[in-house]
Amino acid sequence: TNVVDAAGNTVEALAGAEIDAATGRFGGSIAFNGTGSRLSTPVSPRWQIGPEDFSIDFWCRIDAYSTTGIQPGGILFIGDLEWSGAFNWGAWWYGDQLYFSILGSSNVSAPWTPVLGEWNHFTFARRGGWTMMWVNGVLLGSGQQTSALTTTGPVTLGADKHGTGGFLNGRLDEVRVLSGRTLASTAPPPGDAFALDADTLVLMHMD
């Protein structure tokens, strides 16, 4: 499967991740099988965001909970981490809690329970040293995170970098990373596909 990043990053589909042209939130989506399939993009200067403001947002549909891998049922949406515990940063869900973590010790978390088979829009953003998490335009949690967001290994979506845990059984669409800009906290979920602009580091339409 060839996944195109409109911002120019290399993206590799691994272990059965594939584009499904008919099931996206806007057009196609990338389908994950819940047993280790994932997208992987190598380390590049784009991922060295440092202490700056940023926004990461995407659409996700969770179809079922995975029953395999380390700590079955947890889901890594995007990050540079090992599900067993060693990581730089990541956005993930486990045990009815949504998390964004930097360096493994600075967690922002909030309770959230998905409805299987429904699309949800997620935003993880930092402004002035505070990280906030929204689902469908509703602020769920926030906390102070001043550590630099840096990447030393591949950034993966749908499972951890080694394919050992955090398995998504579902779909992702419209994955976007912005540097130096935080999306408006009152913004409703986007009603159309994202557009490339000067602040965009990553933009995957999944078509």
PDB file of C-alpha atoms in Angstrom, residues 21-162:
ATOM      1  CA  ALA A  21     -11.143   3.619  -0.749  1.00  0.00           C
ATOM      2  CA  ALA A  22     -14.798   3.389   0.327  1.00  0.00           C
ATOM      3  CA  THR A  23     -14.813   3.766   4.119  1.00  0.00           C
ATOM      4  CA  GLY A  24     -13.076   7.045   4.975  1.00  0.00           C
ATOM      5  CA  ARG A  25     -14.482  10.044   6.753  1.00  0.00           C
ATOM      6  CA  PHE A  26     -13.620  11.983   3.599  1.00  0.00           C
ATOM      7  CA  GLY A  27     -12.888   9.623   0.719  1.00  0.00           C
ATOM      8  CA  GLY A  28     -10.638   6.713   1.650  1.00  0.00           C
ATOM      9  CA  SER A  29      -9.086   5.646   4.945  1.00  0.00           C
ATOM     10  CA  ILE A  30      -6.274   3.410   6.125  1.00  0.00           C
ATOM     11  CA  ALA A  31      -7.541   0.144   7.611  1.00  0.00           C
ATOM     12  CA  PHE A  32      -5.750  -1.570  10.506  1.00  0.00           C
ATOM     13  CA  ASN A  33      -6.342  -5.217  11.378  1.00  0.00           C
ATOM     14  CA  GLY A  34      -5.776  -5.140  15.146  1.00  0.00           C
ATOM     15  CA  THR A  35      -2.862  -7.600  15.028  1.00  0.00           C
ATOM     16  CA  GLY A  36       0.103  -5.313  14.387  1.00  0.00           C
ATOM     17  CA  SER A  37      -0.640  -3.477  11.143  1.00  0.00           C
ATOM     18  CA  ARG A  38       0.662   0.067  11.244  1.00  0.00           C
ATOM     19  CA  LEU A  39       1.988   3.024   9.322  1.00  0.00           C
ATOM     20  CA  SER A  40       5.618   4.017   9.847  1.00  0.00           C
ATOM     21  CA  THR A  41       7.438   7.197   8.887  1.00  0.00           C
ATOM     22  CA  PRO A  42      11.179   7.564   9.544  1.00  0.00           C
ATOM     23  CA  VAL A  43      12.890  10.107  11.739  1.00  0.00           C
ATOM     24  CA  SER A  44      13.283  13.480  10.045  1.00  0.00           C
ATOM     25  CA  PRO A  45      13.750  17.118  11.096  1.00  0.00           C
ATOM     26  CA  ARG A  46       9.987  17.561  10.725  1.00  0.00           C
ATOM     27  CA  TRP A  47       9.423  15.503  13.869  1.00  0.00           C
ATOM     28  CA  GLN A  48      11.793  17.570  16.033  1.00  0.00           C
ATOM     29  CA  ILE A  49       9.119  20.000  17.241  1.00  0.00           C
ATOM     30  CA  GLY A  50      10.953  20.785  20.479  1.00  0.00           C
ATOM     31  CA  PRO A  51       9.207  22.972  23.096  1.00  0.00           C
ATOM     32  CA  GLU A  52       7.101  24.828  20.502  1.00  0.00           C
ATOM     33  CA  ASP A  53       3.328  24.878  20.221  1.00  0.00           C
ATOM     34  CA  PHE A  54       1.867  22.118  18.037  1.00  0.00           C
ATOM     35  CA  SER A  55      -1.368  20.473  16.989  1.00  0.00           C
ATOM     36  CA  ILE A  56      -1.970  16.838  16.053  1.00  0.00           C
ATOM     37  CA  ASP A  57      -5.423  15.947  14.801  1.00  0.00           C
ATOM     38  CA  PHE A  58      -7.054  13.106  12.928  1.00  0.00           C
ATOM     39  CA  TRP A  59     -10.254  11.118  12.439  1.00  0.00           C
ATOM     40  CA  CYS A  60     -10.426   7.601  13.885  1.00  0.00           C
ATOM     41  CA  ARG A  61     -13.036   4.838  13.796  1.00  0.00           C
ATOM     42  CA  ILE A  62     -12.481   2.037  16.308  1.00  0.00           C
ATOM     43  CA  ASP A  63     -14.266  -1.086  15.066  1.00  0.00           C
ATOM     44  CA  ALA A  64     -13.265  -3.572  17.778  1.00  0.00           C
ATOM     45  CA  TYR A  65     -10.819  -3.965  20.648  1.00  0.00           C
ATOM     46  CA  SER A  66      -7.717  -5.964  19.853  1.00  0.00           C
ATOM     47  CA  THR A  67      -7.216  -9.111  21.916  1.00  0.00           C
ATOM     48  CA  THR A  68      -3.547  -9.644  21.034  1.00  0.00           C
ATOM     49  CA  GLY A  69      -0.214  -8.035  21.851  1.00  0.00           C
ATOM     50  CA  ILE A  70       1.114  -6.456  25.036  1.00  0.00           C
ATOM     51  CA  GLN A  71      -1.735  -5.102  27.189  1.00  0.00           C
ATOM     52  CA  PRO A  72      -4.486  -6.072  24.714  1.00  0.00           C
ATOM     53  CA  GLY A  73      -7.169  -3.478  24.060  1.00  0.00           C
ATOM     54  CA  GLY A  74      -4.924  -0.413  24.202  1.00  0.00           C
ATOM     55  CA  ILE A  75      -4.602   1.717  21.084  1.00  0.00           C
ATOM     56  CA  LEU A  76      -1.695   3.838  19.888  1.00  0.00           C
ATOM     57  CA  PHE A  77      -3.029   6.509  17.560  1.00  0.00           C
ATOM     58  CA  ILE A  78       0.333   8.122  16.768  1.00  0.00           C
ATOM     59  CA  GLY A  79       3.726   8.350  18.449  1.00  0.00           C
ATOM     60  CA  ASP A  80       7.363   7.385  18.865  1.00  0.00           C
ATOM     61  CA  LEU A  81       7.160   4.687  21.523  1.00  0.00           C
ATOM     62  CA  GLU A  82       7.397   1.062  22.542  1.00  0.00           C
ATOM     63  CA  TRP A  83       4.155  -0.206  24.045  1.00  0.00           C
ATOM     64  CA  SER A  84       6.175  -1.997  26.719  1.00  0.00           C
ATOM     65  CA  GLY A  85       7.126   1.349  28.254  1.00  0.00           C
ATOM     66  CA  ALA A  86      10.054   3.115  26.583  1.00  0.00           C
ATOM     67  CA  PHE A  87       8.910   6.091  24.562  1.00  0.00           C
ATOM     68  CA  ASN A  88       9.462   9.701  23.552  1.00  0.00           C
ATOM     69  CA  TRP A  89       5.880  10.785  22.947  1.00  0.00           C
ATOM     70  CA  GLY A  90       2.514   9.481  21.904  1.00  0.00           C
ATOM     71  CA  ALA A  91      -1.266   9.861  21.759  1.00  0.00           C
ATOM     72  CA  TRP A  92      -2.980   6.692  22.942  1.00  0.00           C
ATOM     73  CA  TRP A  93      -5.969   5.121  24.670  1.00  0.00           C
ATOM     74  CA  TYR A  94      -6.108   2.408  27.307  1.00  0.00           C
ATOM     75  CA  GLY A  95      -8.566   1.404  29.989  1.00  0.00           C
ATOM     76  CA  ASP A  96     -11.157   4.056  29.098  1.00  0.00           C
ATOM     77  CA  GLN A  97      -8.524   6.792  29.441  1.00  0.00           C
ATOM     78  CA  LEU A  98      -7.167   9.019  26.683  1.00  0.00           C
ATOM     79  CA  TYR A  99      -3.505  10.047  27.012  1.00  0.00           C
ATOM     80  CA  PHE A 100      -0.906  12.317  25.517  1.00  0.00           C
ATOM     81  CA  SER A 101       2.570  11.721  26.898  1.00  0.00           C
ATOM     82  CA  ILE A 102       5.988  13.288  26.377  1.00  0.00           C
ATOM     83  CA  LEU A 103       9.088  11.434  27.628  1.00  0.00           C
ATOM     84  CA  GLY A 104       6.953   8.908  29.464  1.00  0.00           C
ATOM     85  CA  SER A 105       6.646  10.931  32.656  1.00  0.00           C
ATOM     86  CA  SER A 106       4.559  13.913  31.637  1.00  0.00           C
ATOM     87  CA  ASN A 107       1.070  12.543  30.970  1.00  0.00           C
ATOM     88  CA  VAL A 108      -2.115  14.418  30.233  1.00  0.00           C
ATOM     89  CA  SER A 109      -5.092  12.082  30.590  1.00  0.00           C
ATOM     90  CA  ALA A 110      -8.873  12.148  30.668  1.00  0.00           C
ATOM     91  CA  PRO A 111     -11.652   9.559  30.758  1.00  0.00           C
ATOM     92  CA  TRP A 112     -13.155   8.687  27.384  1.00  0.00           C
ATOM     93  CA  THR A 113     -15.025   5.619  26.154  1.00  0.00           C
ATOM     94  CA  PRO A 114     -15.358   5.028  22.407  1.00  0.00           C
ATOM     95  CA  VAL A 115     -18.503   3.890  20.650  1.00  0.00           C
ATOM     96  CA  LEU A 116     -17.397   1.119  18.320  1.00  0.00           C
ATOM     97  CA  GLY A 117     -17.969   1.772  14.632  1.00  0.00           C
ATOM     98  CA  GLU A 118     -18.304   5.560  14.989  1.00  0.00           C
ATOM     99  CA  TRP A 119     -15.929   8.170  13.565  1.00  0.00           C
ATOM    100  CA  ASN A 120     -14.442  10.620  16.089  1.00  0.00           C
ATOM    101  CA  HIS A 121     -12.209  13.642  15.565  1.00  0.00           C
ATOM    102  CA  PHE A 122      -9.236  13.885  17.973  1.00  0.00           C
ATOM    103  CA  THR A 123      -7.039  16.908  18.628  1.00  0.00           C
ATOM    104  CA  PHE A 124      -3.923  16.939  20.829  1.00  0.00           C
ATOM    105  CA  ALA A 125      -2.380  20.413  21.013  1.00  0.00           C
ATOM    106  CA  ARG A 126       0.093  22.401  23.092  1.00  0.00           C
ATOM    107  CA  ARG A 127      -0.149  26.130  23.687  1.00  0.00           C
ATOM    108  CA  GLY A 128       2.280  27.998  25.932  1.00  0.00           C
ATOM    109  CA  GLY A 129       3.429  24.857  27.761  1.00  0.00           C
ATOM    110  CA  TRP A 130      -0.075  23.423  28.272  1.00  0.00           C
ATOM    111  CA  THR A 131      -1.295  20.409  26.347  1.00  0.00           C
ATOM    112  CA  MET A 132      -5.006  19.960  25.691  1.00  0.00           C
ATOM    113  CA  MET A 133      -7.061  17.080  24.313  1.00  0.00           C
ATOM    114  CA  TRP A 134     -10.355  17.377  22.455  1.00  0.00           C
ATOM    115  CA  VAL A 135     -12.699  14.765  21.021  1.00  0.00           C
ATOM    116  CA  ASN A 136     -15.278  16.046  18.551  1.00  0.00           C
ATOM    117  CA  GLY A 137     -14.569  19.622  19.613  1.00  0.00           C
ATOM    118  CA  VAL A 138     -15.109  18.939  23.337  1.00  0.00           C
ATOM    119  CA  LEU A 139     -12.181  19.627  25.673  1.00  0.00           C
ATOM    120  CA  LEU A 140     -11.588  16.483  27.752  1.00  0.00           C
ATOM    121  CA  GLY A 141      -8.401  17.328  29.629  1.00  0.00           C
ATOM    122  CA  SER A 142      -5.330  19.525  29.872  1.00  0.00           C
ATOM    123  CA  GLY A 143      -2.057  19.696  31.738  1.00  0.00           C
ATOM    124  CA  GLN A 144       1.353  21.330  31.769  1.00  0.00           C
ATOM    125  CA  GLN A 145       3.891  19.803  29.373  1.00  0.00           C
ATOM    126  CA  THR A 146       7.019  21.872  28.745  1.00  0.00           C
ATOM    127  CA  SER A 147       9.369  19.059  27.652  1.00  0.00           C
ATOM    128  CA  ALA A 148      10.672  19.138  24.109  1.00  0.00           C
ATOM    129  CA  LEU A 149       8.824  16.874  21.691  1.00  0.00           C
ATOM    130  CA  THR A 150      11.628  15.020  19.931  1.00  0.00           C
ATOM    131  CA  THR A 151      11.770  11.816  17.919  1.00  0.00           C
ATOM    132  CA  THR A 152      14.587   9.249  17.849  1.00  0.00           C
ATOM    133  CA  GLY A 153      12.827   6.294  16.238  1.00  0.00           C
ATOM    134  CA  PRO A 154      10.152   5.911  13.591  1.00  0.00           C
ATOM    135  CA  VAL A 155       6.795   7.555  14.226  1.00  0.00           C
ATOM    136  CA  THR A 156       4.046   4.964  13.880  1.00  0.00           C
ATOM    137  CA  LEU A 157       0.256   5.004  13.641  1.00  0.00           C
ATOM    138  CA  GLY A 158      -2.013   2.118  14.609  1.00  0.00           C
ATOM    139  CA  ALA A 159       0.561   0.175  16.670  1.00  0.00           C
ATOM    140  CA  ASP A 160       3.897   0.743  18.378  1.00  0.00           C
ATOM    141  CA  LYS A 161       7.162   0.872  16.404  1.00  0.00           C
ATOM    142  CA  HIS A 162       7.906  -2.837  16.924  1.00  0.00           C
TER     143      HIS A 162
END
